[in-house]
Amino acid sequence: MSPYDHKTLKTVEPVDCVGPQKGSGGVRDLKFSPDGKWLAASFANEITEVWTVGNGFTQHGLFATQAAGITWSPDSRYILAQQKEGVVIWSPD
Protein backbone atom coordinates (compact mmCIF):
# COMPACT_ATOMS: atom_id res chain seq x y z
CA MET A 1 0.00 0.00 0.00
CA SER A 2 1.32 3.41 -0.94
CA PRO A 3 1.88 5.92 1.88
CA TYR A 4 -0.01 8.34 -0.36
CA ASP A 5 -3.18 6.27 -0.49
CA HIS A 6 -6.14 8.62 0.00
CA LYS A 7 -7.42 6.42 2.82
CA THR A 8 -4.30 7.07 4.91
CA LEU A 9 -3.99 10.83 4.38
CA LYS A 10 -5.38 13.15 7.03
CA THR A 11 -6.54 16.72 6.71
CA VAL A 12 -4.28 19.19 8.49
CA GLU A 13 -5.81 22.35 9.91
CA PRO A 14 -3.71 25.52 10.37
CA VAL A 15 -2.81 26.37 13.95
CA ASP A 16 -1.79 29.99 13.40
CA CYS A 17 -1.05 32.38 10.56
CA VAL A 18 2.00 34.58 10.99
CA GLY A 19 2.03 37.68 8.83
CA PRO A 20 5.02 39.94 8.37
CA GLN A 21 5.05 43.44 9.83
CA LYS A 22 7.46 44.92 7.29
CA GLY A 23 8.63 41.91 5.27
CA SER A 24 7.13 41.41 1.83
CA GLY A 25 7.75 39.85 -1.55
CA GLY A 26 7.80 36.26 -0.42
CA VAL A 27 9.71 34.28 2.18
CA ARG A 28 13.32 33.51 1.19
CA ASP A 29 14.32 31.56 4.30
CA LEU A 30 12.51 30.31 7.39
CA LYS A 31 14.13 28.77 10.46
CA PHE A 32 13.16 27.79 13.99
CA SER A 33 15.86 28.35 16.60
CA PRO A 34 17.48 25.13 17.91
CA ASP A 35 15.74 25.56 21.28
CA GLY A 36 12.35 26.07 19.57
CA LYS A 37 11.69 29.45 21.23
CA TRP A 38 12.02 31.62 18.11
CA LEU A 39 11.01 31.64 14.45
CA ALA A 40 12.93 33.80 11.96
CA ALA A 41 11.95 34.52 8.36
CA SER A 42 13.81 36.54 5.74
CA PHE A 43 11.77 38.20 3.01
CA ALA A 44 12.49 39.28 -0.56
CA ASN A 45 12.42 42.97 0.46
CA GLU A 46 15.55 42.40 2.60
CA ILE A 47 13.82 42.34 6.00
CA THR A 48 14.23 39.53 8.52
CA GLU A 49 11.52 39.21 11.16
CA VAL A 50 11.55 37.21 14.39
CA TRP A 51 8.61 35.81 16.35
CA THR A 52 8.50 34.20 19.77
CA VAL A 53 7.02 30.72 19.74
CA GLY A 54 4.71 29.74 22.56
CA ASN A 55 0.98 29.90 22.78
CA GLY A 56 0.86 31.13 19.19
CA PHE A 57 3.46 33.38 17.56
CA THR A 58 4.21 36.92 18.74
CA GLN A 59 6.14 39.49 16.69
CA HIS A 60 9.42 40.10 18.51
CA GLY A 61 11.64 42.15 16.22
CA LEU A 62 12.99 42.80 12.76
CA PHE A 63 16.19 43.91 11.08
CA ALA A 64 17.46 44.63 7.56
CA THR A 65 19.32 41.88 5.70
CA GLN A 66 19.86 40.70 2.19
CA ALA A 67 17.16 38.41 0.86
CA ALA A 68 19.24 35.35 1.52
CA GLY A 69 19.95 32.69 4.08
CA ILE A 70 19.66 33.04 7.82
CA THR A 71 20.94 30.67 10.47
CA TRP A 72 20.86 30.35 14.24
CA SER A 73 23.81 29.82 16.55
CA PRO A 74 23.70 26.35 18.17
CA ASP A 75 22.73 27.88 21.55
CA SER A 76 19.88 29.94 19.97
CA ARG A 77 21.37 33.19 21.29
CA TYR A 78 22.13 34.72 17.87
CA ILE A 79 20.75 34.92 14.35
CA LEU A 80 23.29 35.31 11.58
CA ALA A 81 22.12 36.83 8.31
CA GLN A 82 23.86 37.80 5.11
CA GLN A 83 24.46 41.50 4.50
CA LYS A 84 25.73 43.17 1.36
CA GLU A 85 29.16 43.51 2.96
CA GLY A 86 29.41 40.79 5.58
CA VAL A 87 27.14 39.20 8.14
CA VAL A 88 24.78 40.79 10.66
CA ILE A 89 24.60 39.09 14.05
CA TRP A 90 21.44 39.80 15.99
CA SER A 91 20.30 38.63 19.41
CA PRO A 92 16.56 38.22 20.02
CA ASP A 93 16.99 38.44 23.81
XYZ file of N, CA, C and O in Angstrom:
372
model
N 0.847 -1.184 0.000
C 0.000 0.000 0.000
C 0.890 1.245 0.000
O 1.836 1.352 0.756
N 0.572 2.157 -0.834
C 1.316 3.408 -0.943
C 1.065 4.294 0.272
O -0.056 4.366 0.769
N 2.102 4.981 0.774
C 1.879 5.921 1.882
C 1.015 7.115 1.457
O 0.552 7.884 2.277
N 0.781 7.240 0.153
C -0.012 8.344 -0.357
C -1.446 7.930 -0.693
O -2.179 8.657 -1.310
N -1.815 6.749 -0.289
C -3.176 6.269 -0.494
C -4.150 7.232 0.175
O -3.960 7.631 1.319
N -5.200 7.638 -0.528
C -6.143 8.622 0.004
C -6.792 8.173 1.302
O -7.258 8.978 2.091
N -6.811 6.905 1.580
C -7.418 6.417 2.820
C -6.519 6.660 4.028
O -6.980 6.655 5.155
N -5.215 6.868 3.798
C -4.298 7.074 4.914
C -3.973 8.537 5.163
O -3.423 8.876 6.189
N -4.302 9.410 4.228
C -3.995 10.833 4.385
C -5.001 11.492 5.320
O -6.189 11.180 5.314
N -4.517 12.420 6.115
C -5.379 13.150 7.032
C -5.358 14.627 6.686
O -4.352 15.155 6.233
N -6.455 15.285 6.923
C -6.536 16.721 6.707
C -5.816 17.429 7.844
O -5.985 17.078 9.010
N -5.012 18.406 7.493
C -4.278 19.186 8.485
C -4.887 20.579 8.538
O -5.041 21.242 7.514
N -5.234 21.022 9.718
C -5.805 22.352 9.907
C -4.720 23.312 10.387
O -3.890 22.944 11.221
N -4.710 24.552 9.903
C -3.706 25.517 10.371
C -3.903 25.840 11.853
O -5.028 25.917 12.334
N -2.789 26.026 12.534
C -2.805 26.370 13.952
C -2.757 27.880 14.129
O -3.409 28.446 14.984
N -1.967 28.547 13.305
C -1.789 29.991 13.401
C -1.338 30.493 12.044
O -0.808 29.729 11.242
N -1.535 31.758 11.782
C -1.052 32.381 10.561
C -0.192 33.572 10.969
O -0.674 34.486 11.631
N 1.068 33.526 10.621
C 1.998 34.580 10.988
C 2.217 35.468 9.785
O 2.695 35.005 8.752
N 1.839 36.729 9.909
C 2.029 37.676 8.826
C 3.160 38.632 9.143
O 3.365 38.994 10.293
N 3.909 39.020 8.138
C 5.018 39.941 8.371
C 4.537 41.345 8.694
O 3.486 41.783 8.227
N 5.335 42.041 9.512
C 5.045 43.439 9.827
C 5.586 44.337 8.720
O 4.921 45.229 8.246
N 6.815 44.107 8.326
C 7.463 44.916 7.288
C 7.928 44.067 6.104
O 8.132 44.571 5.029
N 8.153 42.782 6.330
C 8.632 41.914 5.271
C 7.581 41.735 4.189
O 6.397 41.695 4.465
N 8.049 41.631 2.938
C 7.127 41.407 1.831
C 7.879 40.798 0.661
O 9.097 40.717 0.659
N 7.129 40.383 -0.332
C 7.749 39.852 -1.547
C 8.071 38.383 -1.480
O 8.792 37.877 -2.306
N 7.566 37.692 -0.519
C 7.802 36.256 -0.420
C 8.886 35.913 0.580
O 9.828 36.669 0.804
N 8.744 34.769 1.190
C 9.714 34.281 2.176
C 10.888 33.650 1.438
O 10.701 32.802 0.571
N 12.096 34.061 1.789
C 13.318 33.508 1.188
C 13.923 32.418 2.060
O 14.523 31.489 1.567
N 13.780 32.554 3.375
C 14.321 31.555 4.296
C 13.481 31.587 5.563
O 12.957 32.640 5.941
N 13.351 30.452 6.207
C 12.507 30.313 7.387
C 13.155 29.288 8.298
O 13.419 28.163 7.872
N 13.455 29.686 9.553
C 14.133 28.773 10.465
C 13.626 28.939 11.897
O 13.485 30.051 12.392
N 13.379 27.802 12.556
C 13.161 27.790 13.995
C 14.527 27.771 14.667
O 15.473 27.162 14.156
N 14.630 28.420 15.826
C 15.862 28.351 16.603
C 16.024 26.920 17.127
O 15.035 26.200 17.302
N 17.264 26.491 17.409
C 17.480 25.131 17.910
C 16.711 24.807 19.194
O 16.298 23.672 19.393
N 16.478 25.818 20.043
C 15.740 25.559 21.284
C 14.225 25.658 21.094
O 13.461 25.422 22.025
N 13.767 26.010 19.874
C 12.353 26.065 19.570
C 11.617 27.284 20.102
O 10.402 27.374 19.980
N 12.332 28.268 20.647
C 11.687 29.450 21.233
C 11.424 30.565 20.230
O 10.656 31.471 20.500
N 12.092 30.529 19.071
C 12.019 31.617 18.107
C 11.777 31.080 16.700
O 12.182 29.972 16.364
N 11.160 31.911 15.869
C 11.014 31.636 14.451
C 11.504 32.870 13.710
O 11.086 33.991 14.023
N 12.406 32.684 12.753
C 12.927 33.798 11.957
C 12.608 33.547 10.490
O 12.691 32.414 10.012
N 12.235 34.608 9.792
C 11.948 34.521 8.357
C 12.576 35.706 7.657
O 12.433 36.845 8.103
N 13.297 35.442 6.569
C 13.812 36.538 5.739
C 12.921 36.656 4.505
O 12.456 35.659 3.957
N 12.688 37.898 4.107
C 11.772 38.196 3.014
C 12.515 38.806 1.832
O 13.624 39.333 1.980
N 11.882 38.774 0.669
C 12.491 39.284 -0.564
C 12.826 40.767 -0.489
O 13.720 41.234 -1.179
N 12.131 41.538 0.368
C 12.417 42.974 0.461
C 13.540 43.284 1.444
O 13.697 44.409 1.885
N 14.338 42.261 1.782
C 15.545 42.404 2.598
C 15.253 42.747 4.060
O 16.010 43.459 4.710
N 14.164 42.228 4.584
C 13.816 42.345 6.001
C 13.780 40.942 6.585
O 13.265 40.015 5.964
N 14.357 40.769 7.768
C 14.226 39.526 8.520
C 13.403 39.825 9.755
O 13.670 40.798 10.460
N 12.384 39.023 10.004
C 11.516 39.208 11.159
C 11.631 37.996 12.083
O 11.880 36.885 11.628
N 11.428 38.256 13.371
C 11.553 37.210 14.389
C 10.287 37.192 15.234
O 9.784 38.245 15.638
N 9.780 36.000 15.490
C 8.612 35.805 16.348
C 8.983 34.895 17.511
O 9.801 33.995 17.356
N 8.373 35.148 18.661
C 8.498 34.198 19.766
C 7.488 33.087 19.526
O 6.408 33.317 18.994
N 7.876 31.885 19.901
C 7.018 30.722 19.738
C 6.543 30.312 21.124
O 7.330 30.175 22.051
N 5.277 30.143 21.275
C 4.706 29.739 22.562
C 3.262 29.382 22.337
O 2.956 28.537 21.513
N 2.404 30.076 23.007
C 0.978 29.899 22.777
C 0.611 30.781 21.589
O 0.086 31.870 21.738
N 0.961 30.324 20.400
C 0.858 31.133 19.188
C 2.211 31.757 18.884
O 3.226 31.403 19.459
N 2.235 32.695 17.967
C 3.463 33.378 17.563
C 3.279 34.865 17.812
O 2.264 35.438 17.445
N 4.276 35.502 18.427
C 4.211 36.922 18.740
C 5.374 37.632 18.072
O 6.531 37.204 18.232
N 5.078 38.700 17.328
C 6.141 39.486 16.687
C 7.121 39.958 17.747
O 6.726 40.497 18.770
N 8.405 39.737 17.519
C 9.417 40.104 18.509
C 10.361 41.195 18.012
O 10.778 42.044 18.771
N 10.715 41.151 16.735
C 11.641 42.153 16.224
C 11.895 41.956 14.749
O 11.441 40.983 14.152
N 12.617 42.906 14.166
C 12.994 42.800 12.762
C 14.279 43.568 12.528
O 14.653 44.435 13.316
N 14.966 43.209 11.468
C 16.185 43.913 11.079
C 16.396 43.753 9.577
O 15.828 42.861 8.955
N 17.201 44.647 9.003
C 17.462 44.635 7.563
C 18.561 43.638 7.242
O 19.571 43.558 7.930
N 18.338 42.855 6.187
C 19.318 41.882 5.699
C 19.183 41.790 4.197
O 18.268 42.352 3.611
N 20.071 41.044 3.588
C 19.862 40.699 2.188
C 18.807 39.605 2.142
O 18.593 38.888 3.111
N 18.160 39.465 1.024
C 17.159 38.409 0.857
C 17.878 37.093 0.603
O 17.953 36.610 -0.504
N 18.457 36.576 1.658
C 19.240 35.347 1.519
C 19.092 34.519 2.783
O 18.185 34.738 3.561
N 20.033 33.620 2.979
C 19.950 32.686 4.082
C 20.156 33.306 5.451
O 20.863 34.291 5.621
N 19.470 32.703 6.420
C 19.660 33.035 7.824
C 19.960 31.738 8.552
O 19.584 30.655 8.101
N 20.665 31.848 9.654
C 20.945 30.668 10.466
C 21.026 31.082 11.925
O 21.257 32.245 12.237
N 20.795 30.123 12.798
C 20.861 30.353 14.241
C 22.155 29.790 14.786
O 22.663 28.775 14.289
N 22.687 30.410 15.843
C 23.811 29.816 16.554
C 23.294 28.564 17.266
O 22.106 28.474 17.575
N 24.148 27.590 17.539
C 23.701 26.345 18.174
C 22.997 26.550 19.521
O 22.130 25.769 19.887
N 23.347 27.627 20.245
C 22.729 27.876 21.550
C 21.490 28.774 21.455
O 20.927 29.173 22.473
N 21.068 29.116 20.243
C 19.879 29.940 19.973
C 19.996 31.380 20.454
O 19.005 32.092 20.513
N 21.191 31.826 20.792
C 21.371 33.191 21.288
C 21.494 34.214 20.165
O 21.267 35.404 20.386
N 21.875 33.773 18.961
C 22.133 34.716 17.873
C 21.542 34.225 16.559
O 21.484 33.022 16.300
N 21.136 35.183 15.738
C 20.752 34.921 14.352
C 21.847 35.536 13.487
O 22.246 36.679 13.721
N 22.310 34.798 12.524
C 23.291 35.307 11.578
C 22.614 35.423 10.219
O 21.953 34.489 9.772
N 22.765 36.586 9.597
C 22.116 36.825 8.312
C 23.074 37.552 7.381
O 23.845 38.412 7.812
N 22.996 37.206 6.121
C 23.864 37.801 5.114
C 23.531 39.271 4.919
O 22.373 39.664 4.860
N 24.572 40.086 4.840
C 24.463 41.503 4.501
C 25.188 41.719 3.184
O 25.915 40.849 2.725
N 25.023 42.879 2.609
C 25.729 43.173 1.362
C 27.246 43.107 1.550
O 27.962 42.695 0.653
N 27.723 43.505 2.710
C 29.163 43.508 2.957
C 29.490 42.805 4.261
O 30.070 43.382 5.168
N 29.087 41.560 4.388
C 29.408 40.788 5.577
C 28.192 40.059 6.127
O 27.295 39.674 5.402
N 28.195 39.937 7.444
C 27.142 39.202 8.141
C 26.638 40.058 9.293
O 27.426 40.675 10.013
N 25.337 40.110 9.499
C 24.776 40.786 10.660
C 24.500 39.695 11.698
O 24.043 38.614 11.377
N 24.844 40.006 12.942
C 24.603 39.087 14.052
C 23.635 39.800 14.977
O 23.906 40.901 15.460
N 22.498 39.180 15.218
C 21.437 39.804 15.993
C 21.012 38.874 17.102
O 20.927 37.659 16.907
N 20.752 39.426 18.287
C 20.297 38.627 19.414
C 18.835 38.948 19.720
O 18.501 40.104 19.953
N 17.963 37.937 19.729
C 16.557 38.219 20.015
C 16.279 38.500 21.481
O 15.219 39.017 21.808
N 17.210 38.189 22.359
C 16.990 38.445 23.808
C 17.182 39.893 24.168
O 17.872 40.632 23.611
